[in-house]
Amino acid sequence: LIACVGNENLGKYLVQSVKKTGVICDYIAVEPVAPTTIVLVSRTTGTPDFIAYRTADRMILPSHIPNNVLQKTQFYHTTCFALSQEPAQSSIVDGARRAAQLDCKLSIDVNYAPSIWGDRDEARRVIAEYCSHGAFVKMSLDDIVRLFDDPALDEQTAIATFHDWGAELICLTKGAAGSLVSWEFGQKMQHQSARKISECADATGAGDAFWSGFLTAWLDGYEPPECAVAGSNIAAMKLAVVGPLPEAVPREKIYEIFD
């Protein structure tokens, strides 16, 4: 994990908490002046609302993303949240360019929100530049409505736009309606049903859970439609609990209900 926290107890607590999950935290930078960023997120069964107090998270510098790390990296992942403010924006985009040159796959969660990135034109320009390196894109129906400011925009047009920007693979998540995967730069497309759950306890983090399962399956050699099934499996686990998943997910559980 490459990130930036403040030089105070909250930052130390967050780093310690992430370490307990097994994530390598050697490249989390400590910002000497700006305090640790705080985000308040609503607990909901629908799309969560949030308030962000942006400080240290946006202080990622190019030196925090060294080539020796990128050389060992299989996926270089970021989000619209991370890209929304400088200097992190330029640093992450520069890191993406270098990662692509080192044959590392790029990934982005297009979790755009006007409250964190008010300039839509800039957002689309930066996202397009990131996608130009053949990125894998995860986005939801809510994301594309917010990014393009067009409630009538159809999903096929949105997917085609991202492929025009250079994205190799796009996964559009649609909640209970499943997901639509378009890959090989739009040459192939398939709808995948969502895993049924009896009750939704908390939707916050379900999209992240889905994408973690998707990318893990891709790294394990599965085809994109199968990756969407794996993502749905992990998302279903997350939806069933309030807050984060209570423990690490055994790899075999990602694939346990494959047909």
mmCIF file of C-alpha atoms in Angstrom:
data_model
loop_
_atom_site.group_PDB
_atom_site.id
_atom_site.type_symbol
_atom_site.label_atom_id
_atom_site.label_comp_id
_atom_site.label_asym_id
_atom_site.label_seq_id
_atom_site.Cartn_x
_atom_site.Cartn_y
_atom_site.Cartn_z
ATOM 1 C CA LEU A 1 0.000 0.000 0.000
ATOM 2 C CA ILE A 2 1.277 3.447 -1.005
ATOM 3 C CA ALA A 3 -0.494 6.183 0.947
ATOM 4 C CA CYS A 4 0.137 9.142 3.240
ATOM 5 C CA VAL A 5 -0.947 9.739 6.841
ATOM 6 C CA GLY A 6 -0.298 12.469 9.380
ATOM 7 C CA ASN A 7 2.400 12.379 12.024
ATOM 8 C CA GLU A 8 0.054 11.712 14.955
ATOM 9 C CA ASN A 9 -1.621 8.877 16.825
ATOM 10 C CA LEU A 10 -4.520 8.573 14.369
ATOM 11 C CA GLY A 11 -2.111 7.959 11.505
ATOM 12 C CA LYS A 12 -0.170 5.436 13.581
ATOM 13 C CA TYR A 13 -3.392 3.650 14.515
ATOM 14 C CA LEU A 14 -4.499 3.389 10.889
ATOM 15 C CA VAL A 15 -1.152 1.981 9.779
ATOM 16 C CA GLN A 16 -1.187 -0.574 12.607
ATOM 17 C CA SER A 17 -4.756 -1.592 11.734
ATOM 18 C CA VAL A 18 -3.900 -2.121 8.075
ATOM 19 C CA LYS A 19 -0.784 -4.109 8.983
ATOM 20 C CA LYS A 20 -2.940 -6.539 10.971
ATOM 21 C CA THR A 21 -4.756 -7.507 7.759
ATOM 22 C CA GLY A 22 -1.489 -8.632 6.173
ATOM 23 C CA VAL A 23 -0.946 -5.602 3.928
ATOM 24 C CA ILE A 24 2.665 -4.468 3.460
ATOM 25 C CA CYS A 25 2.816 -0.916 4.821
ATOM 26 C CA ASP A 26 6.494 -0.120 4.217
ATOM 27 C CA TYR A 27 5.594 2.573 1.668
ATOM 28 C CA ILE A 28 3.020 4.498 3.680
ATOM 29 C CA ALA A 29 4.506 7.986 3.993
ATOM 30 C CA VAL A 30 4.164 10.187 7.076
ATOM 31 C CA GLU A 31 3.328 13.828 6.334
ATOM 32 C CA PRO A 32 5.060 16.107 8.886
ATOM 33 C CA VAL A 33 2.519 18.964 8.745
ATOM 34 C CA ALA A 34 -0.897 17.906 7.421
ATOM 35 C CA PRO A 35 -2.989 15.722 9.752
ATOM 36 C CA THR A 36 -4.452 12.359 8.786
ATOM 37 C CA THR A 37 -7.454 12.549 6.457
ATOM 38 C CA ILE A 38 -10.831 11.673 7.978
ATOM 39 C CA VAL A 39 -13.865 10.450 6.019
ATOM 40 C CA LEU A 40 -17.282 10.045 7.638
ATOM 41 C CA VAL A 41 -19.343 7.396 5.822
ATOM 42 C CA SER A 42 -23.025 6.651 6.347
ATOM 43 C CA ARG A 43 -24.155 3.126 7.150
ATOM 44 C CA THR A 44 -26.710 2.153 4.522
ATOM 45 C CA THR A 45 -28.100 -0.651 2.387
ATOM 46 C CA GLY A 46 -27.920 1.638 -0.662
ATOM 47 C CA THR A 47 -25.237 3.915 -2.096
ATOM 48 C CA PRO A 48 -23.387 5.360 0.937
ATOM 49 C CA ASP A 49 -23.063 9.093 1.510
ATOM 50 C CA PHE A 50 -19.860 10.537 2.954
ATOM 51 C CA ILE A 51 -18.088 13.681 4.132
ATOM 52 C CA ALA A 52 -14.326 13.920 3.545
ATOM 53 C CA TYR A 53 -11.867 16.120 5.441
ATOM 54 C CA ARG A 54 -8.925 16.075 3.039
ATOM 55 C CA THR A 55 -5.438 16.612 4.429
ATOM 56 C CA ALA A 56 -2.499 14.162 4.431
ATOM 57 C CA ASP A 57 -3.956 11.703 1.896
ATOM 58 C CA ARG A 58 -3.393 14.175 -0.950
ATOM 59 C CA MET A 59 0.311 14.614 -0.139
ATOM 60 C CA ILE A 60 1.569 11.595 -2.102
ATOM 61 C CA LEU A 61 4.729 12.550 -4.026
ATOM 62 C CA PRO A 62 6.468 10.888 -7.011
ATOM 63 C CA SER A 63 9.249 9.756 -4.661
ATOM 64 C CA HIS A 64 6.665 7.737 -2.719
ATOM 65 C CA ILE A 65 6.103 5.569 -5.834
ATOM 66 C CA PRO A 66 9.577 4.181 -6.662
ATOM 67 C CA ASN A 67 10.277 2.120 -9.763
ATOM 68 C CA ASN A 68 11.741 -0.735 -7.726
ATOM 69 C CA VAL A 69 8.264 -1.267 -6.228
ATOM 70 C CA LEU A 70 6.527 -0.958 -9.596
ATOM 71 C CA GLN A 71 8.851 -3.591 -11.057
ATOM 72 C CA LYS A 72 7.439 -6.106 -8.558
ATOM 73 C CA THR A 73 3.810 -4.996 -8.939
ATOM 74 C CA GLN A 74 1.135 -6.881 -10.902
ATOM 75 C CA PHE A 75 -1.669 -4.315 -10.551
ATOM 76 C CA TYR A 76 -1.298 -0.587 -9.934
ATOM 77 C CA HIS A 77 -4.658 0.530 -8.525
ATOM 78 C CA THR A 78 -6.091 3.933 -7.700
ATOM 79 C CA THR A 79 -9.406 5.745 -7.336
ATOM 80 C CA CYS A 80 -11.010 9.057 -8.260
ATOM 81 C CA PHE A 81 -10.781 10.003 -4.588
ATOM 82 C CA ALA A 82 -6.991 9.667 -4.670
ATOM 83 C CA LEU A 83 -6.725 11.479 -8.018
ATOM 84 C CA SER A 84 -8.936 14.404 -7.067
ATOM 85 C CA GLN A 85 -6.320 16.675 -5.466
ATOM 86 C CA GLU A 86 -2.718 17.720 -6.003
ATOM 87 C CA PRO A 87 0.071 16.804 -5.501
ATOM 88 C CA ALA A 88 -1.261 13.236 -5.319
ATOM 89 C CA GLN A 89 -2.976 13.571 -8.695
ATOM 90 C CA SER A 90 0.187 14.297 -10.679
ATOM 91 C CA SER A 91 2.194 11.802 -8.627
ATOM 92 C CA ILE A 92 -0.261 8.944 -9.218
ATOM 93 C CA VAL A 93 -0.622 9.702 -12.930
ATOM 94 C CA ASP A 94 3.168 9.801 -13.274
ATOM 95 C CA GLY A 95 3.400 6.510 -11.387
ATOM 96 C CA ALA A 96 0.808 5.002 -13.731
ATOM 97 C CA ARG A 97 2.854 5.995 -16.760
ATOM 98 C CA ARG A 98 5.974 4.416 -15.285
ATOM 99 C CA ALA A 99 4.058 1.324 -14.179
ATOM 100 C CA ALA A 100 2.726 0.787 -17.700
ATOM 101 C CA GLN A 101 6.246 1.092 -19.107
ATOM 102 C CA LEU A 102 7.263 -1.674 -16.681
ATOM 103 C CA ASP A 103 4.436 -3.953 -17.959
ATOM 104 C CA CYS A 104 2.313 -3.519 -14.848
ATOM 105 C CA LYS A 105 -1.465 -3.591 -15.338
ATOM 106 C CA LEU A 106 -3.339 -0.466 -14.284
ATOM 107 C CA SER A 107 -6.634 -0.476 -12.396
ATOM 108 C CA ILE A 108 -8.976 2.328 -11.401
ATOM 109 C CA ASP A 109 -12.200 2.593 -9.423
ATOM 110 C CA VAL A 110 -14.123 5.452 -11.022
ATOM 111 C CA ASN A 111 -15.786 6.405 -7.729
ATOM 112 C CA TYR A 112 -16.316 9.990 -8.858
ATOM 113 C CA ALA A 113 -18.237 12.390 -6.628
ATOM 114 C CA PRO A 114 -18.665 16.142 -7.243
ATOM 115 C CA SER A 115 -18.140 16.804 -3.535
ATOM 116 C CA ILE A 116 -14.520 15.627 -3.753
ATOM 117 C CA TRP A 117 -13.757 16.686 -7.348
ATOM 118 C CA GLY A 118 -15.843 19.644 -8.420
ATOM 119 C CA ASP A 119 -14.243 20.128 -11.850
ATOM 120 C CA ARG A 120 -15.828 17.413 -14.028
ATOM 121 C CA ASP A 121 -13.851 18.430 -17.113
ATOM 122 C CA GLU A 122 -10.581 18.015 -15.238
ATOM 123 C CA ALA A 123 -11.777 14.718 -13.786
ATOM 124 C CA ARG A 124 -12.632 13.304 -17.210
ATOM 125 C CA ARG A 125 -9.313 14.517 -18.622
ATOM 126 C CA VAL A 126 -7.268 12.922 -15.825
ATOM 127 C CA ILE A 127 -9.255 9.673 -15.917
ATOM 128 C CA ALA A 128 -8.853 9.501 -19.702
ATOM 129 C CA GLU A 129 -5.090 9.954 -19.380
ATOM 130 C CA TYR A 130 -4.947 7.172 -16.790
ATOM 131 C CA CYS A 131 -7.076 4.848 -18.949
ATOM 132 C CA SER A 132 -4.888 5.496 -22.000
ATOM 133 C CA HIS A 133 -2.391 2.940 -20.660
ATOM 134 C CA GLY A 134 -4.865 0.055 -21.095
ATOM 135 C CA ALA A 135 -6.400 0.274 -17.635
ATOM 136 C CA PHE A 136 -8.902 -2.096 -16.049
ATOM 137 C CA VAL A 137 -11.888 0.029 -14.983
ATOM 138 C CA LYS A 138 -14.451 -0.630 -12.259
ATOM 139 C CA MET A 139 -17.450 1.692 -12.221
ATOM 140 C CA SER A 140 -21.059 1.671 -11.041
ATOM 141 C CA LEU A 141 -24.214 3.126 -12.552
ATOM 142 C CA ASP A 142 -24.087 5.909 -9.946
ATOM 143 C CA ASP A 143 -20.476 6.662 -10.888
ATOM 144 C CA ILE A 144 -21.189 7.228 -14.580
ATOM 145 C CA VAL A 145 -24.220 9.420 -13.857
ATOM 146 C CA ARG A 146 -22.105 11.608 -11.562
ATOM 147 C CA LEU A 147 -19.057 11.704 -13.853
ATOM 148 C CA PHE A 148 -20.940 12.624 -17.026
ATOM 149 C CA ASP A 149 -23.701 14.603 -15.259
ATOM 150 C CA ASP A 150 -26.281 12.910 -17.482
ATOM 151 C CA PRO A 151 -28.966 10.697 -15.881
ATOM 152 C CA ALA A 152 -30.078 9.626 -19.376
ATOM 153 C CA LEU A 153 -26.632 8.346 -20.414
ATOM 154 C CA ASP A 154 -26.941 4.683 -21.374
ATOM 155 C CA GLU A 155 -24.422 2.157 -20.111
ATOM 156 C CA GLN A 156 -23.254 1.107 -23.588
ATOM 157 C CA THR A 157 -22.270 4.678 -24.437
ATOM 158 C CA ALA A 158 -20.436 5.055 -21.132
ATOM 159 C CA ILE A 159 -18.522 1.818 -21.694
ATOM 160 C CA ALA A 160 -17.650 2.836 -25.263
ATOM 161 C CA THR A 161 -16.326 6.171 -23.989
ATOM 162 C CA PHE A 162 -13.915 4.473 -21.598
ATOM 163 C CA HIS A 163 -12.707 2.126 -24.336
ATOM 164 C CA ASP A 164 -12.166 5.165 -26.575
ATOM 165 C CA TRP A 165 -10.004 6.587 -23.789
ATOM 166 C CA GLY A 166 -7.866 3.437 -23.959
ATOM 167 C CA ALA A 167 -9.279 1.169 -21.235
ATOM 168 C CA GLU A 168 -8.702 -2.524 -21.979
ATOM 169 C CA LEU A 169 -11.364 -3.924 -19.638
ATOM 170 C CA ILE A 170 -14.412 -2.355 -18.023
ATOM 171 C CA CYS A 171 -16.661 -3.823 -15.368
ATOM 172 C CA LEU A 172 -19.901 -1.932 -14.783
ATOM 173 C CA THR A 173 -21.495 -3.007 -11.512
ATOM 174 C CA LYS A 174 -25.283 -2.733 -11.224
ATOM 175 C CA GLY A 175 -26.083 -3.885 -7.713
ATOM 176 C CA ALA A 176 -28.652 -6.659 -7.539
ATOM 177 C CA ALA A 177 -28.823 -6.627 -11.361
ATOM 178 C CA GLY A 178 -25.285 -8.021 -11.552
ATOM 179 C CA SER A 179 -22.463 -6.642 -13.677
ATOM 180 C CA LEU A 180 -21.579 -6.036 -17.304
ATOM 181 C CA VAL A 181 -18.016 -6.872 -18.344
ATOM 182 C CA SER A 182 -16.474 -5.538 -21.559
ATOM 183 C CA TRP A 183 -12.941 -6.659 -22.392
ATOM 184 C CA GLU A 184 -10.347 -6.839 -25.162
ATOM 185 C CA PHE A 185 -10.999 -3.126 -25.763
ATOM 186 C CA GLY A 186 -14.714 -3.737 -26.327
ATOM 187 C CA GLN A 187 -14.442 -6.766 -28.607
ATOM 188 C CA LYS A 188 -16.157 -9.003 -26.034
ATOM 189 C CA MET A 189 -18.988 -8.275 -23.614
ATOM 190 C CA GLN A 190 -21.010 -10.374 -21.178
ATOM 191 C CA HIS A 191 -23.561 -9.810 -18.428
ATOM 192 C CA GLN A 192 -23.019 -11.651 -15.160
ATOM 193 C CA SER A 193 -25.728 -12.174 -12.543
ATOM 194 C CA ALA A 194 -25.164 -11.112 -8.948
ATOM 195 C CA ARG A 195 -24.987 -13.660 -6.171
ATOM 196 C CA LYS A 196 -28.288 -13.648 -4.302
ATOM 197 C CA ILE A 197 -28.273 -12.721 -0.619
ATOM 198 C CA SER A 198 -31.074 -13.031 1.920
ATOM 199 C CA GLU A 199 -30.500 -9.635 3.534
ATOM 200 C CA CYS A 200 -28.253 -6.606 3.024
ATOM 201 C CA ALA A 201 -26.775 -5.448 6.324
ATOM 202 C CA ASP A 202 -24.406 -2.730 5.040
ATOM 203 C CA ALA A 203 -23.532 -1.770 1.457
ATOM 204 C CA THR A 204 -20.515 0.386 2.347
ATOM 205 C CA GLY A 205 -17.402 -1.222 0.850
ATOM 206 C CA ALA A 206 -19.267 -3.705 -1.348
ATOM 207 C CA GLY A 207 -17.812 -2.238 -4.542
ATOM 208 C CA ASP A 208 -14.277 -2.483 -3.176
ATOM 209 C CA ALA A 209 -14.944 -6.070 -2.107
ATOM 210 C CA PHE A 210 -16.230 -6.902 -5.589
ATOM 211 C CA TRP A 211 -13.169 -5.465 -7.309
ATOM 212 C CA SER A 212 -10.744 -7.218 -4.959
ATOM 213 C CA GLY A 213 -12.335 -10.546 -5.864
ATOM 214 C CA PHE A 214 -12.352 -9.665 -9.560
ATOM 215 C CA LEU A 215 -8.664 -8.732 -9.710
ATOM 216 C CA THR A 216 -7.617 -11.704 -7.587
ATOM 217 C CA ALA A 217 -9.411 -14.063 -9.971
ATOM 218 C CA TRP A 218 -7.790 -12.360 -12.965
ATOM 219 C CA LEU A 219 -4.348 -12.820 -11.410
ATOM 220 C CA ASP A 220 -5.242 -16.481 -10.840
ATOM 221 C CA GLY A 221 -5.849 -16.911 -14.572
ATOM 222 C CA TYR A 222 -9.646 -16.770 -14.825
ATOM 223 C CA GLU A 223 -11.530 -15.189 -17.729
ATOM 224 C CA PRO A 224 -13.302 -11.842 -17.116
ATOM 225 C CA PRO A 225 -16.840 -13.312 -16.719
ATOM 226 C CA GLU A 226 -15.482 -15.717 -14.104
ATOM 227 C CA CYS A 227 -13.706 -12.819 -12.422
ATOM 228 C CA ALA A 228 -17.078 -11.093 -12.109
ATOM 229 C CA VAL A 229 -18.467 -14.194 -10.366
ATOM 230 C CA ALA A 230 -15.535 -14.115 -7.937
ATOM 231 C CA GLY A 231 -16.182 -10.428 -7.307
ATOM 232 C CA SER A 232 -19.846 -11.106 -6.660
ATOM 233 C CA ASN A 233 -18.910 -13.804 -4.133
ATOM 234 C CA ILE A 234 -16.778 -11.417 -2.084
ATOM 235 C CA ALA A 235 -19.322 -8.597 -2.388
ATOM 236 C CA ALA A 236 -22.022 -10.928 -1.024
ATOM 237 C CA MET A 237 -19.846 -11.673 2.009
ATOM 238 C CA LYS A 238 -19.376 -7.943 2.615
ATOM 239 C CA LEU A 239 -23.078 -7.110 2.211
ATOM 240 C CA ALA A 240 -23.972 -9.621 4.906
ATOM 241 C CA VAL A 241 -21.977 -7.881 7.669
ATOM 242 C CA VAL A 242 -21.982 -4.400 9.184
ATOM 243 C CA GLY A 243 -18.607 -2.712 8.755
ATOM 244 C CA PRO A 244 -15.553 -4.415 7.239
ATOM 245 C CA LEU A 245 -15.186 -8.144 6.758
ATOM 246 C CA PRO A 246 -14.197 -9.520 10.181
ATOM 247 C CA GLU A 247 -11.213 -11.518 8.929
ATOM 248 C CA ALA A 248 -9.144 -12.311 5.864
ATOM 249 C CA VAL A 249 -11.025 -14.272 3.198
ATOM 250 C CA PRO A 250 -9.492 -17.659 2.327
ATOM 251 C CA ARG A 251 -8.676 -17.705 -1.368
ATOM 252 C CA GLU A 252 -10.754 -20.832 -1.995
ATOM 253 C CA LYS A 253 -13.932 -19.072 -0.821
ATOM 254 C CA ILE A 254 -13.663 -16.720 -3.785
ATOM 255 C CA TYR A 255 -14.334 -19.638 -6.114
ATOM 256 C CA GLU A 256 -16.507 -21.947 -4.003
ATOM 257 C CA ILE A 257 -19.755 -21.511 -5.954
ATOM 258 C CA PHE A 258 -18.325 -21.496 -9.471
ATOM 259 C CA ASP A 259 -20.609 -23.471 -11.783
#
